[in-house]
Amino acid sequence: MKSKKANSNNNNLMLFIVESPTKSKTISNILNSFNYKASVVATLGHIKDLPVNNLGVNIKDGFKPIFLFLPYKKKIVNNILNKIEDKMSIVIATDPDREGEAIAFHIANEIKNYIKLKNLKDIHISRAFINEITYNGIKKGLENLGDINVSMVISQFARRVSDRLIGYKISPVLWQAFKLKGLSAGRVQTATLKLIVDKEKEILSFKPRTFYTFKVVVDINNKKVEFNLMNKEKEIFKVFENEKEKLDFIELKLRELISKEVVFEVLNEDRYIKPLPPLKTSTLQQEAAKLGFSASKTMSIAQRLFEGIKIKDKHFGLITYHRTDSVRVSKEGIELAKSILGDIKIHRFSDKSMFDAHEAIRITYNLDLNLLRNYLNQEEFKIYLLIYNRFLAAFDYEAKYYYQVIKSNNLIDDLYLFYESGKIYFNGFLRFLPDYINNFPIFNKDYIDLKDGVYNFKIIDFKVLKQKESYPSRYSISSIIKKMEETGIGRPSTYANTINTLLKRNYIQIKKNTIYPTELGIKVCDFLISKYKELLDIDFTAFLESKLDDIEKSNKDIANKLYLNLLTEIYNILLSEKKGFLLKKNN
DNA sequence: CAGTGAGCGAGCTTCCGCTTGACTT
């Protein structure tokens, strides 16, 4: 073994490149156990980007992007290059997604230039796809080394250049139209702003109507039980203010029923509640928002938990990576759940993750919570607990409950009396998420001891409740992030940034976790949508994604052609709108 | 001759997405 290692020392020289430095230590240990003499280095995300001060897109030369080093990245890249030696294998293991592929492309170019410059020999560059930082994840990645996927890189360029053209061509139109410095527009921020403005308009134009509902009190074994008057579809029956005759009719009929016996059917069922999936970026931000954390605050706390803490001279990264859109849990995570819970159940959760570069956000060690409380501040501990509870809940058993529905015969014109209740008899995952049952109103009602069957019960009384339709509610931080994710606007790394940008531009205000558009926000949004609906409305991102998908799936030549088509199409829209704007101004 | 002002040109804002760390409070 010793001689073999010495023998192959040079062949096993490896430079392993990832994005996040926090992962490098773990990876380094795993690679050493494979007998590689590896150094693991991190790019810290993108190394190159379009210039900030100008468009950076050569429109006449087929929309060719001009990429420059981001600040401080030249130094990081130089540090990586300095580690390259003869007879080394270089493995680029940036995240397995569109952005990661572009990072791989840029770093590979730098490496190739360096090799030429220094005249280095026997260097092999390859691309690895690592879905999880575990022994098996790395092993699998190294067994299936490949090359950089050029079409995927072109698709990332298309995404980047689209966003640049839209942002940098439209924002100046705003400066001119509003005579204000620093206004901005973009595919993500303007679509998000529109969600908020649309909601405000919905509220403004909403005219709440007054309506009446009916509760009927029934005597069941000397207990007064309140039933709802509902239609066949189990919707509460409403009579609106202008339907006076209907109201009188129902009241009359109900009055006639007082002291009368009515036929009811009782049905009891065994039902269960499935656990919630573990957290991902969007849901973590949503849950934390309910505790009063802003999205960016949540992310900086999660970053600290990810980087971890020292306990008795040993370092513990406390959670998995916190920027993810997946609820998948790695084998290692499942083992961890098993070691904590003993007995686990694997549930299937629907997962619409687009790239799945990272698994769900979960805890990484079975650490004593009381011990941890001493090492974390209050905020960190709260966020850790959210992650802890959702992770363990996801592997726990369903909660089980008795469900009961009591339904009358046809009472009046296809209207029925309904009573629904539930009683939990097995907590299951609810031991980790006790508040979750508040989402089910049936558990607030008494479960009545009645066997299945047909009964006669006496009607005692009824109540007519006067109510007003409630206004649509404005977005909270939590619900806007949910909506952004549902509509596909933005990515896990940018939900928080987008909200901050809208705040910084004074397009929105947040008061008591409620998001209001400002007057400026509404004006800017209306102006932009009237002129650039095609590019800035909510569904443009879905359109763009489908085009990017086409590019990614094509061979290089077709991908280049599709790239040109897409950007020409976008540019033409920008051009025609701008012309229209100038014409109108001159008139 | 000196003061005024027209006219011109330069410089500035801006996008989305991937990562931390260097700042301040």
Coordinates of C-alpha atoms (C1' of nucleotides) in Angstrom, one line a residue:
Chain A
M1 CA 0.0 0.0 0.0
K2 CA 2.8 2.4 1.0
S3 CA 4.9 1.7 -2.1
K4 CA 1.9 1.9 -4.4
K5 CA 1.1 5.3 -3.0
A6 CA 4.6 6.5 -3.5
N7 CA 4.7 5.1 -6.9
S8 CA 1.6 6.8 -8.2
N9 CA 2.1 9.9 -6.3
N10 CA 2.4 12.1 -9.4
N11 CA -0.5 10.5 -11.2
N12 CA -2.7 11.2 -8.3
L13 CA -2.1 14.9 -8.2
M14 CA -5.4 16.5 -8.4
L15 CA -6.8 20.1 -8.4
F16 CA -10.4 20.0 -7.5
I17 CA -12.4 23.1 -8.1
V18 CA -15.7 24.0 -6.5
E19 CA -17.8 27.1 -5.9
S20 CA -18.1 27.2 -2.2
P21 CA -15.1 27.2 0.1
T22 CA -17.1 25.8 3.0
K23 CA -17.4 22.5 1.2
S24 CA -13.7 22.2 0.4
K25 CA -12.6 20.7 3.7
T26 CA -15.1 17.8 3.6
I27 CA -14.3 17.1 0.0
S28 CA -10.6 17.2 0.7
N29 CA -11.0 14.5 3.3
I30 CA -13.0 12.3 1.0
L31 CA -10.5 12.7 -1.9
N32 CA -7.6 11.8 0.4
S33 CA -9.4 8.6 1.4
F34 CA -9.5 7.8 -2.3
N35 CA -5.7 8.1 -2.3
Y36 CA -5.6 11.3 -4.3
K37 CA -3.1 14.0 -3.5
A38 CA -5.7 16.7 -4.0
S39 CA -6.0 20.3 -3.2
V40 CA -9.5 21.6 -3.2
V41 CA -10.0 25.2 -4.2
A42 CA -13.1 27.5 -4.5
T43 CA -14.1 30.1 -7.0
L44 CA -16.5 31.8 -4.7
G45 CA -19.2 31.8 -7.3
H46 CA -18.9 33.5 -10.7
I47 CA -15.5 34.8 -11.5
K48 CA -16.4 36.8 -14.6
D49 CA -19.4 38.9 -15.6
L50 CA -20.4 41.7 -17.9
P51 CA -18.9 45.1 -17.1
V52 CA -21.0 47.3 -14.7
N53 CA -20.4 50.6 -16.4
N54 CA -21.5 49.8 -19.9
L55 CA -23.7 47.3 -21.8
G56 CA -20.9 44.9 -22.4
V57 CA -22.7 43.2 -25.3
N58 CA -21.4 43.6 -28.9
I59 CA -24.7 43.8 -30.6
K60 CA -23.3 43.9 -34.1
D61 CA -21.1 40.9 -33.5
G62 CA -24.0 38.5 -32.9
F63 CA -24.7 39.8 -29.3
K64 CA -21.3 38.6 -28.2
P65 CA -20.9 39.2 -24.4
I66 CA -17.8 40.8 -23.0
F67 CA -16.8 39.1 -19.8
L68 CA -14.4 40.8 -17.3
F69 CA -13.1 39.6 -13.9
L70 CA -15.4 40.5 -11.1
P71 CA -13.8 42.5 -8.3
Y72 CA -11.3 40.5 -6.2
K73 CA -11.7 37.5 -8.5
K74 CA -8.5 38.0 -10.4
K75 CA -6.6 37.3 -7.2
I76 CA -8.7 34.2 -6.4
V77 CA -8.1 32.8 -9.9
N78 CA -4.4 33.5 -9.7
N79 CA -4.2 31.6 -6.4
I80 CA -5.9 28.7 -8.2
L81 CA -3.6 28.8 -11.2
N82 CA -0.5 28.9 -9.0
K83 CA -1.4 25.5 -7.7
I84 CA -1.2 23.9 -11.2
E85 CA 1.7 21.6 -11.8
D86 CA 2.8 19.1 -14.5
K87 CA 1.1 15.8 -14.6
M88 CA -1.9 17.0 -12.7
S89 CA -5.6 16.2 -13.3
I90 CA -7.9 19.1 -12.9
V91 CA -11.4 18.4 -12.0
I92 CA -13.9 21.3 -12.3
A93 CA -16.8 20.4 -10.0
T94 CA -18.7 23.7 -9.9
D95 CA -22.5 23.2 -9.2
P96 CA -24.3 21.0 -11.8
D97 CA -26.5 23.7 -13.2
R98 CA -26.6 26.4 -15.8
E99 CA -24.7 29.0 -13.8
G100 CA -22.2 26.4 -12.6
E101 CA -21.5 25.3 -16.2
A102 CA -20.7 28.9 -17.1
I103 CA -18.3 29.2 -14.1
A104 CA -16.7 26.0 -15.2
F105 CA -16.3 27.4 -18.7
H106 CA -14.6 30.6 -17.5
I107 CA -12.2 28.9 -15.1
A108 CA -11.3 26.3 -17.7
N109 CA -10.4 29.1 -20.2
E110 CA -8.1 30.7 -17.6
I111 CA -6.5 27.4 -16.9
K112 CA -5.9 26.6 -20.6
N113 CA -4.3 30.0 -21.1
Y114 CA -2.1 29.5 -18.1
I115 CA -1.0 26.1 -19.2
K116 CA 0.1 27.5 -22.6
L117 CA 1.8 30.4 -21.0
K118 CA 3.8 28.3 -18.5
N119 CA 4.2 25.5 -21.0
L120 CA 3.0 22.9 -18.5
K121 CA 2.8 19.2 -19.5
D122 CA 0.4 16.3 -19.1
I123 CA -2.5 18.2 -17.6
H124 CA -5.9 16.9 -18.0
I125 CA -9.0 19.0 -17.4
S126 CA -12.4 17.5 -16.9
R127 CA -15.8 18.4 -15.6
A128 CA -17.5 16.5 -12.7
F129 CA -21.1 16.6 -11.6
I130 CA -21.4 16.3 -7.9
N131 CA -24.9 16.3 -6.5
E132 CA -24.0 15.8 -2.9
I133 CA -20.8 16.2 -0.9
T134 CA -20.7 12.6 0.4
Y135 CA -18.3 9.7 -0.2
N136 CA -20.7 8.2 -2.7
G137 CA -21.6 11.5 -4.4
I138 CA -17.9 12.3 -5.0
K139 CA -17.1 8.7 -6.1
K140 CA -20.0 8.8 -8.6
G141 CA -18.8 12.1 -9.9
L142 CA -15.2 11.0 -10.4
E143 CA -16.4 7.8 -12.2
N144 CA -18.4 9.8 -14.7
L145 CA -16.0 12.6 -15.7
G146 CA -17.0 14.5 -18.8
D147 CA -16.4 17.8 -20.7
I148 CA -18.0 21.1 -20.3
N149 CA -21.4 21.3 -22.0
V150 CA -21.0 24.1 -24.4
S151 CA -24.7 24.4 -25.2
M152 CA -25.4 24.8 -21.5
V153 CA -22.8 27.6 -21.4
I154 CA -24.4 29.3 -24.4
S155 CA -27.8 29.0 -22.6
Q156 CA -26.3 30.8 -19.6
F157 CA -24.9 33.5 -21.8
A158 CA -28.4 33.9 -23.3
R159 CA -29.8 34.3 -19.9
R160 CA -27.2 36.8 -18.8
V161 CA -27.3 38.9 -22.0
S162 CA -31.1 38.9 -22.1
D163 CA -31.2 40.2 -18.5
R164 CA -28.5 42.8 -19.4
L165 CA -30.2 44.1 -22.5
I166 CA -33.6 44.3 -20.8
G167 CA -32.2 46.0 -17.6
Y168 CA -29.7 48.3 -19.2
K169 CA -31.9 49.4 -22.2
I170 CA -35.1 50.0 -20.3
S171 CA -33.7 51.6 -17.1
P172 CA -32.4 54.7 -19.0
V173 CA -35.9 55.2 -20.5
L174 CA -37.2 55.5 -16.9
W175 CA -34.5 58.1 -16.1
Q176 CA -35.6 60.2 -19.0
A177 CA -39.3 59.7 -18.5
F178 CA -39.4 60.3 -14.7
K179 CA -36.4 62.7 -14.5
L180 CA -35.1 60.7 -11.6
K181 CA -31.7 59.2 -11.0
G182 CA -31.2 55.6 -10.3
L183 CA -34.6 54.1 -11.3
S184 CA -34.4 50.6 -12.6
A185 CA -36.3 48.0 -14.5
G186 CA -35.6 44.3 -15.0
R187 CA -37.1 40.9 -15.9
V188 CA -37.4 39.8 -12.2
Q189 CA -37.8 43.1 -10.3
T190 CA -40.4 44.6 -12.5
A191 CA -42.5 41.4 -12.7
T192 CA -42.3 41.1 -8.9
L193 CA -43.3 44.8 -8.6
K194 CA -46.2 44.1 -10.9
L195 CA -47.5 41.3 -8.6
I196 CA -47.5 43.8 -5.7
V197 CA -49.1 46.6 -7.8
D198 CA -51.7 44.3 -9.2
K199 CA -52.7 43.3 -5.7
E200 CA -53.0 46.9 -4.6
K201 CA -55.3 47.7 -7.6
E202 CA -57.3 44.6 -6.8
I203 CA -57.8 46.0 -3.3
L204 CA -58.6 49.5 -4.5
S205 CA -61.2 48.3 -6.9
F206 CA -62.7 45.8 -4.5
K207 CA -66.1 46.7 -3.3
P208 CA -66.9 44.4 -0.4
R209 CA -70.5 43.2 -0.4
T210 CA -72.5 42.4 2.7
F211 CA -74.0 39.0 2.9
Y212 CA -75.7 36.7 5.3
T213 CA -74.9 33.2 6.5
F214 CA -76.9 30.8 8.6
K215 CA -76.0 28.7 11.6
V216 CA -78.5 26.2 12.9
V217 CA -78.3 24.8 16.4
V218 CA -79.2 21.1 16.7
D219 CA -79.7 19.1 19.9
I220 CA -77.5 16.0 19.8
N221 CA -77.7 14.0 23.0
N222 CA -78.6 17.1 25.0
K223 CA -75.6 19.0 23.5
K224 CA -76.1 22.1 21.5
V225 CA -74.2 21.6 18.2
E226 CA -73.9 24.4 15.6
F227 CA -74.3 23.4 12.0
N228 CA -73.5 25.4 8.9
L229 CA -76.1 25.8 6.1
M230 CA -74.3 24.7 3.0
N231 CA -74.9 23.7 -0.6
K232 CA -74.2 20.3 -2.0
E233 CA -70.5 21.2 -2.7
K234 CA -70.1 21.9 1.0
E235 CA -69.8 25.7 0.4
I236 CA -71.3 28.0 2.9
F237 CA -74.6 29.3 1.6
K238 CA -74.6 33.1 1.3
V239 CA -77.4 35.5 0.6
F240 CA -76.3 38.9 -0.5
E241 CA -77.7 42.2 0.7
N242 CA -79.8 42.9 -2.4
E243 CA -81.5 39.5 -2.2
K244 CA -84.1 40.5 0.4
E245 CA -86.7 38.0 -0.7
K246 CA -84.4 35.1 -0.6
L247 CA -83.3 36.1 2.9
D248 CA -86.9 36.3 4.1
F249 CA -87.6 33.0 2.5
I250 CA -84.7 31.2 4.2
E251 CA -85.5 32.8 7.6
L252 CA -89.1 31.8 7.3
K253 CA -88.2 28.2 6.4
L254 CA -85.7 27.9 9.3
R255 CA -88.2 29.3 11.8
E256 CA -90.7 26.7 10.7
L257 CA -88.0 24.0 11.4
I258 CA -87.5 25.0 15.1
S259 CA -88.5 22.2 17.4
K260 CA -88.8 19.8 14.5
E261 CA -86.9 16.6 14.1
V262 CA -84.7 16.3 11.0
V263 CA -82.9 13.3 9.5
F264 CA -79.1 13.3 9.7
E265 CA -76.5 10.9 8.5
V266 CA -73.3 10.4 10.5
L267 CA -70.1 9.3 8.9
N268 CA -66.8 8.6 10.7
E269 CA -63.6 7.9 8.9
D270 CA -59.9 7.2 9.6
R271 CA -57.8 9.8 7.9
Y272 CA -54.2 11.0 8.0
I273 CA -52.1 14.1 7.4
K274 CA -49.0 13.8 5.5
P275 CA -45.8 15.5 6.8
L276 CA -44.5 18.6 5.1
P277 CA -41.3 18.3 3.1
P278 CA -38.0 19.5 4.4
L279 CA -37.1 23.1 3.8
K280 CA -35.6 24.7 0.8
T281 CA -34.6 28.4 0.3
S282 CA -38.0 29.7 -0.5
T283 CA -39.8 27.8 2.3
L284 CA -37.1 28.6 4.8
Q285 CA -37.6 32.3 4.0
Q286 CA -41.3 32.0 4.3
E287 CA -41.3 30.2 7.6
A288 CA -38.7 32.6 9.1
A289 CA -40.7 35.6 7.9
K290 CA -43.6 34.3 10.1
L291 CA -41.1 34.8 13.0
G292 CA -40.3 38.3 11.9
F293 CA -37.1 37.7 9.9
S294 CA -36.5 39.5 6.6
A295 CA -35.4 37.3 3.7
S296 CA -31.9 38.7 3.7
K297 CA -31.6 38.4 7.5
T298 CA -32.7 34.7 7.2
M299 CA -30.0 34.1 4.6
S300 CA -27.2 35.6 6.6
I301 CA -28.2 33.6 9.6
A302 CA -28.4 30.5 7.4
Q303 CA -24.9 31.3 6.0
R304 CA -23.5 31.3 9.6
L305 CA -25.2 28.0 10.4
F306 CA -23.8 26.5 7.1
E307 CA -20.3 27.7 7.9
G308 CA -20.8 26.2 11.4
I309 CA -19.3 26.5 14.8
K310 CA -16.5 25.0 16.9
I311 CA -17.6 22.7 19.7
K312 CA -14.7 21.5 21.9
D313 CA -12.1 22.0 19.2
K314 CA -14.2 20.2 16.6
H315 CA -15.8 22.0 13.7
F316 CA -19.4 21.4 12.9
G317 CA -21.1 22.7 9.7
L318 CA -24.6 22.8 11.2
I319 CA -26.8 22.7 8.0
T320 CA -26.5 21.7 4.4
Y321 CA -26.3 24.3 1.7
H322 CA -29.0 27.0 2.2
R323 CA -29.5 28.1 -1.5
T324 CA -31.4 25.3 -3.0
D325 CA -34.7 24.7 -4.8
S326 CA -34.9 21.0 -4.0
V327 CA -36.5 19.0 -1.2
R328 CA -34.5 15.9 -2.0
V329 CA -32.6 14.4 0.9
S330 CA -29.3 12.6 0.3
K331 CA -28.6 9.0 1.6
E332 CA -26.5 10.5 4.3
G333 CA -29.4 12.7 5.4
I334 CA -31.7 9.7 5.5
E335 CA -29.2 7.9 7.7
L336 CA -29.1 10.9 10.0
A337 CA -32.8 10.9 10.3
K338 CA -32.8 7.2 11.1
S339 CA -30.1 7.7 13.8
I340 CA -32.2 10.4 15.4
L341 CA -35.7 9.0 15.0
G342 CA -34.9 5.3 15.1
D343 CA -37.9 4.4 12.9
I344 CA -38.4 6.5 9.8
K345 CA -40.8 6.6 6.9
I346 CA -39.8 7.9 3.5
H347 CA -42.5 10.1 2.0
R348 CA -42.8 11.2 -1.6
F349 CA -42.9 14.9 -2.0
S350 CA -43.6 16.6 -5.3
D351 CA -40.4 18.4 -6.2
K352 CA -40.4 20.8 -9.2
S353 CA -36.8 21.7 -8.7
M354 CA -35.3 22.7 -12.0
F355 CA -31.7 21.8 -11.5
D356 CA -31.3 20.0 -8.2
A357 CA -27.7 21.0 -7.7
H358 CA -28.2 20.9 -3.9
E359 CA -30.3 18.8 -1.6
A360 CA -32.9 20.2 0.8
I361 CA -31.8 22.4 3.7
R362 CA -31.4 20.0 6.7
I363 CA -29.3 19.6 9.8
T364 CA -26.0 17.7 9.4
Y365 CA -25.3 16.3 12.8
N366 CA -27.3 14.8 15.7
L367 CA -26.3 17.4 18.2
D368 CA -28.0 17.9 21.5
L369 CA -30.4 20.9 21.2
N370 CA -29.6 22.1 24.7
L371 CA -25.9 22.0 24.0
L372 CA -26.4 23.9 20.8
R373 CA -28.4 26.6 22.5
N374 CA -25.3 27.6 24.4
Y375 CA -23.3 28.0 21.2
L376 CA -25.8 29.9 19.0
N377 CA -27.4 33.2 19.6
Q378 CA -31.2 33.4 19.9
E379 CA -31.8 34.1 16.2
E380 CA -29.5 31.4 15.0
F381 CA -31.1 28.9 17.3
K382 CA -34.6 29.8 16.0
I383 CA -33.6 29.3 12.4
Y384 CA -31.8 26.1 13.3
L385 CA -34.9 24.8 15.0
L386 CA -37.1 25.5 11.9
I387 CA -34.7 23.4 9.8
Y388 CA -34.4 20.7 12.5
N389 CA -38.2 20.4 12.9
R390 CA -39.0 20.3 9.3
F391 CA -36.3 17.8 8.5
L392 CA -37.3 15.3 11.2
A393 CA -41.0 15.8 10.5
A394 CA -40.4 14.9 6.9
F395 CA -39.2 11.4 8.0
D396 CA -41.8 10.9 10.7
Y397 CA -45.1 9.1 10.4
E398 CA -48.3 10.7 9.2
A399 CA -50.6 12.1 11.9
K400 CA -53.8 10.1 12.2
Y401 CA -57.2 11.4 13.1
Y402 CA -60.8 10.5 13.2
Y403 CA -62.8 12.5 10.8
Q404 CA -66.5 13.0 11.3
V405 CA -69.1 14.6 9.1
I406 CA -72.8 14.9 10.1
K407 CA -75.0 15.9 7.2
S408 CA -78.8 16.5 7.2
N409 CA -81.2 15.5 4.5
N410 CA -82.2 18.1 1.9
L411 CA -83.4 20.9 4.2
I412 CA -84.5 23.7 2.0
D413 CA -84.1 23.8 -1.8
D414 CA -81.0 21.7 -2.1
L415 CA -79.4 23.2 1.0
Y416 CA -78.0 21.0 3.8
L417 CA -76.7 21.2 7.4
F418 CA -73.1 20.2 7.8
Y419 CA -71.0 19.6 10.8
E420 CA -67.4 18.5 10.4
S421 CA -64.9 17.7 13.1
G422 CA -61.6 15.9 13.7
K423 CA -59.7 14.3 16.5
I424 CA -56.1 13.5 16.4
Y425 CA -55.3 10.0 17.9
F426 CA -51.7 9.6 16.7
N427 CA -49.4 12.7 16.6
G428 CA -46.8 11.4 14.2
F429 CA -44.8 14.2 12.7
L430 CA -47.0 16.8 14.5
R431 CA -44.7 16.3 17.5
F432 CA -42.2 18.4 15.5
L433 CA -44.7 20.8 14.0
P434 CA -47.5 21.2 16.5
D435 CA -48.8 24.4 15.0
Y436 CA -49.4 22.8 11.7
I437 CA -52.9 21.6 12.7
N438 CA -54.0 25.2 13.0
N439 CA -54.4 25.1 9.3
F440 CA -57.3 22.6 9.7
P441 CA -60.4 24.2 11.3
I442 CA -62.0 20.8 11.9
F443 CA -59.7 20.2 14.9
N444 CA -61.2 23.2 16.7
K445 CA -64.6 21.5 16.8
D446 CA -65.8 18.8 19.2
Y447 CA -65.7 15.3 18.0
I448 CA -69.0 13.9 18.9
D449 CA -69.4 10.3 20.1
L450 CA -71.7 8.9 17.4
K451 CA -71.5 5.7 15.4
D452 CA -72.1 5.7 11.6
G453 CA -75.7 5.7 10.7
V454 CA -78.9 7.6 10.3
Y455 CA -80.3 9.7 13.2
N456 CA -83.2 12.1 14.0
F457 CA -82.1 15.2 15.8
K458 CA -84.1 18.2 16.9
I459 CA -83.5 21.7 15.6
I460 CA -83.4 24.1 18.5
D461 CA -82.6 27.5 17.0
F462 CA -80.9 29.3 14.2
K463 CA -78.7 32.4 13.8
V464 CA -78.4 34.8 10.9
L465 CA -74.9 36.2 10.7
K466 CA -74.3 39.5 8.8
Q467 CA -70.9 39.6 7.3
K468 CA -68.8 41.6 4.9
E469 CA -66.6 40.2 2.2
S470 CA -63.0 40.6 3.3
Y471 CA -60.5 42.6 1.2
P472 CA -57.8 40.6 -0.6
S473 CA -54.7 40.7 1.5
R474 CA -51.5 42.4 0.5
Y475 CA -48.4 40.3 0.1
S476 CA -46.2 39.6 3.1
I477 CA -42.5 38.7 2.7
S478 CA -43.5 35.1 3.0
S479 CA -46.3 35.1 0.5
I480 CA -44.4 37.2 -2.1
I481 CA -41.6 34.7 -2.1
K482 CA -44.0 31.9 -2.4
K483 CA -45.6 33.6 -5.4
M484 CA -42.3 34.3 -7.0
E485 CA -41.3 30.7 -6.7
E486 CA -44.7 29.5 -8.1
T487 CA -44.4 31.8 -11.1
G488 CA -40.7 30.9 -11.6
I489 CA -39.5 34.5 -11.2
G490 CA -36.0 34.6 -9.6
R491 CA -33.8 32.0 -8.1
P492 CA -33.0 30.8 -4.5
S493 CA -30.0 33.1 -4.4
T494 CA -32.0 36.2 -5.4
Y495 CA -35.4 36.2 -3.7
A496 CA -34.0 38.3 -0.9
N497 CA -32.0 40.6 -3.2
T498 CA -35.0 41.3 -5.4
I499 CA -37.1 42.5 -2.4
N500 CA -34.2 44.6 -1.2
T501 CA -33.8 46.2 -4.7
L502 CA -37.5 47.2 -4.7
L503 CA -37.1 48.7 -1.3
K504 CA -33.9 50.6 -2.3
R505 CA -35.6 52.1 -5.3
N506 CA -38.5 53.2 -3.2
Y507 CA -40.9 51.2 -5.2
I508 CA -42.3 49.4 -2.2
Q509 CA -42.5 49.8 1.6
I510 CA -42.8 47.1 4.2
K511 CA -44.7 47.8 7.3
K512 CA -45.4 45.1 9.9
N513 CA -44.5 42.4 7.4
T514 CA -47.0 43.8 4.8
I515 CA -45.8 45.0 1.4
Y516 CA -47.2 48.2 0.0
P517 CA -46.3 49.7 -3.4
T518 CA -45.3 53.3 -3.2
E519 CA -46.8 55.9 -5.5
L520 CA -43.6 55.9 -7.4
G521 CA -43.7 52.1 -7.6
I522 CA -47.2 52.1 -9.1
K523 CA -46.3 54.8 -11.6
V524 CA -43.1 53.1 -12.7
C525 CA -44.9 49.8 -13.0
D526 CA -47.8 51.2 -15.1
F527 CA -45.3 53.0 -17.3
L528 CA -43.2 49.9 -17.9
I529 CA -46.0 47.5 -18.5
S530 CA -47.7 49.8 -20.9
K531 CA -44.5 49.9 -23.0
Y532 CA -42.7 46.6 -22.3
K533 CA -45.4 44.2 -21.3
E534 CA -43.8 41.5 -23.5
L535 CA -40.5 41.6 -21.6
L536 CA -41.4 42.6 -18.1
D537 CA -44.7 40.9 -17.3
I538 CA -44.8 37.9 -15.1
D539 CA -44.9 35.2 -17.8
F540 CA -41.8 36.4 -19.7
T541 CA -39.6 34.4 -17.4
A542 CA -41.4 31.1 -18.3
F543 CA -41.0 32.0 -22.0
L544 CA -37.3 32.7 -21.5
E545 CA -36.8 29.5 -19.6
S546 CA -38.3 27.5 -22.4
K547 CA -36.0 29.1 -24.9
L548 CA -33.0 28.5 -22.7
D549 CA -34.1 24.9 -22.4
D550 CA -34.1 24.6 -26.2
I551 CA -30.6 26.0 -26.4
E552 CA -29.4 23.7 -23.7
K553 CA -30.7 20.6 -25.5
S554 CA -29.3 21.5 -28.9
N555 CA -25.9 20.8 -30.3
K556 CA -23.4 23.7 -30.4
D557 CA -24.2 25.0 -33.9
I558 CA -28.0 25.1 -33.4
A559 CA -27.5 26.5 -29.9
N560 CA -25.6 29.4 -31.3
K561 CA -28.3 30.0 -33.9
L562 CA -31.0 29.9 -31.2
Y563 CA -28.9 32.3 -29.1
L564 CA -28.9 34.8 -31.9
N565 CA -32.6 34.4 -32.7
L566 CA -33.6 34.9 -29.0
L567 CA -31.5 38.0 -28.5
T568 CA -32.5 39.5 -31.8
E569 CA -36.1 39.0 -30.9
I570 CA -35.6 40.7 -27.5
Y571 CA -33.6 43.5 -29.0
N572 CA -36.1 44.2 -31.7
I573 CA -38.8 44.6 -29.1
L574 CA -36.6 47.0 -27.1
L575 CA -35.8 49.0 -30.3
S576 CA -39.4 49.3 -31.5
E577 CA -40.6 50.4 -28.1
K578 CA -37.8 53.0 -27.8
K579 CA -38.6 54.4 -31.2
G580 CA -42.3 54.7 -30.3
F581 CA -41.3 56.5 -27.1
L582 CA -39.1 59.0 -28.9
L583 CA -41.7 59.6 -31.6
K584 CA -44.3 60.3 -28.9
K585 CA -41.9 62.7 -27.2
N586 CA -41.2 64.7 -30.3
N587 CA -44.8 65.1 -31.2
Chain B
dC1 C1' -12.5 95.5 -21.6
dA2 C1' -15.1 92.7 -18.5
dG3 C1' -18.9 90.3 -17.5
dT4 C1' -22.5 87.2 -19.2
dG5 C1' -24.5 83.3 -21.1
dA6 C1' -25.1 80.1 -25.0
dG7 C1' -23.6 75.8 -26.2
dC8 C1' -21.1 71.8 -25.9
dG9 C1' -19.3 67.6 -23.9
dA10 C1' -18.2 64.5 -20.1
dG11 C1' -19.9 61.7 -16.5
dC12 C1' -23.5 59.4 -13.9
dT13 C1' -27.6 56.2 -12.7
dT14 C1' -29.2 50.5 -14.5
dC15 C1' -29.8 44.1 -15.0
dC16 C1' -29.7 38.8 -12.8
dG17 C1' -27.2 35.2 -10.6
dC18 C1' -23.2 32.7 -8.3
dT19 C1' -20.4 33.0 -4.0
dT20 C1' -18.2 35.0 0.7
dG21 C1' -16.0 38.5 3.5
dA22 C1' -15.0 43.2 4.8
dC23 C1' -17.2 46.7 6.4
dT24 C1' -20.2 49.2 10.1
dT25 C1' -23.8 49.3 13.9

